[in-house]
């Protein structure tokens, strides 16, 4: 063999080897929603992932919130969903009632390092024994108050539910009819009064076995009476009054900006935009969580703010698991994502961002997160707890009460009948 022939043979072998290597690359698709900051952070994380795993190529499919669920629904129905997806916890009944709508991540537990996540969080994302998602972060509803307005009212932040009723009366007396300790919408009211009800009775509004409403008619009357009492004590605006402020985001409404609404019962992950829109020098601070004497459970509504799930039709579950693990447990992925998806649930994620100085311990969101971690919680919410259709029915019954078209007995009866019909359809 001549030198020329030998060189040609070696070159052909090298090109063939490169071709095989390129052909052997695993291709994944990953979808998520969010704003530009989340998009850029995630794309940077995917770049770092590919640097670490050159044999895996990831294509990002990202959108804003609007239309994302419809798009994913179409993909799942057509068995064309991405390999890795950012998902909402309350989508589980939509896509995976029996746990088979997503890939069972138990099968990749070693790669995913499930032991880095609180057992309770993993359990909340488990359907019929199948782990359908890894919670990226948690979000909880807690109380935030406008410091200046409460100071003007001359009343301390409530530590009991009776204190909250008394604060409403004081606000009206000292600041006027258009000032309230809180401003909360239908979902917030349902969540807050669910908390009070659990503290008092030790049971949830939704039955965790049947996924139907867990209260009888008399108990539901009591639940609606809580709302009536709060309106009568001027704790927050009625649905009738709230509608007079027009439609739009609450944090952009004039009574919020100028301080006539004195506080929130809000997700700790969403509070910053409310604080940012206050007219200076007003500011928000975290308040105590009201508790009944001897209550063993705060009744907290705490749930995964979002999850990473693996598609049930993925052809590369191991590679998909490596991607999820990189984003949530690898320092390179963790630092790239930062806080664009909230405070990490992964212990490695939390400690990495704390060590890098990315978490402000005095921020409203972190203070709320810490408070939620310390509150007693026995009764966990279900994926049906703040279902959109159920909340719409609850809002309608509150409106009927406020406009004098109903009473608490009728509201309770209607909500039980219509609510159970909605829940039964979803089951």
PDB file of C-alpha atoms in Angstrom, residues 1 16 31 33 48 57 61 87 110 114 120 135 205 211 220 264 268 270 278 286 303 306 316 336 351 372 392 399 409:
ATOM      1  CA  UNK A   1       0.000   0.000   0.000  1.00  0.00           C
ATOM      2  CA  UNK A  16     -16.570   7.770   9.001  1.00  0.00           C
ATOM      3  CA  UNK A  31     -40.629  23.180  26.502  1.00  0.00           C
ATOM      4  CA  UNK A  33     -43.274  29.186  29.398  1.00  0.00           C
ATOM      5  CA  UNK A  48     -23.915  24.507  29.685  1.00  0.00           C
ATOM      6  CA  UNK A  57     -28.554  18.002  21.831  1.00  0.00           C
ATOM      7  CA  UNK A  61     -39.434  25.315  22.729  1.00  0.00           C
ATOM      8  CA  UNK A  87     -45.591  21.723  33.913  1.00  0.00           C
ATOM      9  CA  UNK A 110     -30.728   7.525  40.826  1.00  0.00           C
ATOM     10  CA  UNK A 114     -34.865  12.338  44.271  1.00  0.00           C
ATOM     11  CA  UNK A 120     -43.716  15.754  50.885  1.00  0.00           C
ATOM     12  CA  UNK A 135     -41.146  20.221  41.916  1.00  0.00           C
ATOM     13  CA  UNK A 205     -62.603  21.167  51.742  1.00  0.00           C
ATOM     14  CA  UNK A 211     -61.731  14.282  45.038  1.00  0.00           C
ATOM     15  CA  UNK A 220     -70.673  24.518  53.754  1.00  0.00           C
ATOM     16  CA  UNK A 264     -52.629  40.736  50.670  1.00  0.00           C
ATOM     17  CA  UNK A 268     -44.850  34.310  48.250  1.00  0.00           C
ATOM     18  CA  UNK A 270     -45.668  36.672  43.311  1.00  0.00           C
ATOM     19  CA  UNK A 278     -46.786  50.847  45.843  1.00  0.00           C
ATOM     20  CA  UNK A 286     -44.557  39.921  56.005  1.00  0.00           C
ATOM     21  CA  UNK A 303     -47.985  23.671  46.419  1.00  0.00           C
ATOM     22  CA  UNK A 306     -44.099  24.390  38.747  1.00  0.00           C
ATOM     23  CA  UNK A 316     -34.576   8.832  25.616  1.00  0.00           C
ATOM     24  CA  UNK A 336     -27.638  29.500  35.143  1.00  0.00           C
ATOM     25  CA  UNK A 351     -27.413  25.766  49.055  1.00  0.00           C
ATOM     26  CA  UNK A 372     -44.342  28.630  55.221  1.00  0.00           C
ATOM     27  CA  UNK A 392     -65.419  30.333  39.184  1.00  0.00           C
ATOM     28  CA  UNK A 399     -71.539  37.562  43.935  1.00  0.00           C
ATOM     29  CA  UNK A 409     -78.062  28.404  52.844  1.00  0.00           C
TER      30      UNK A 409
END
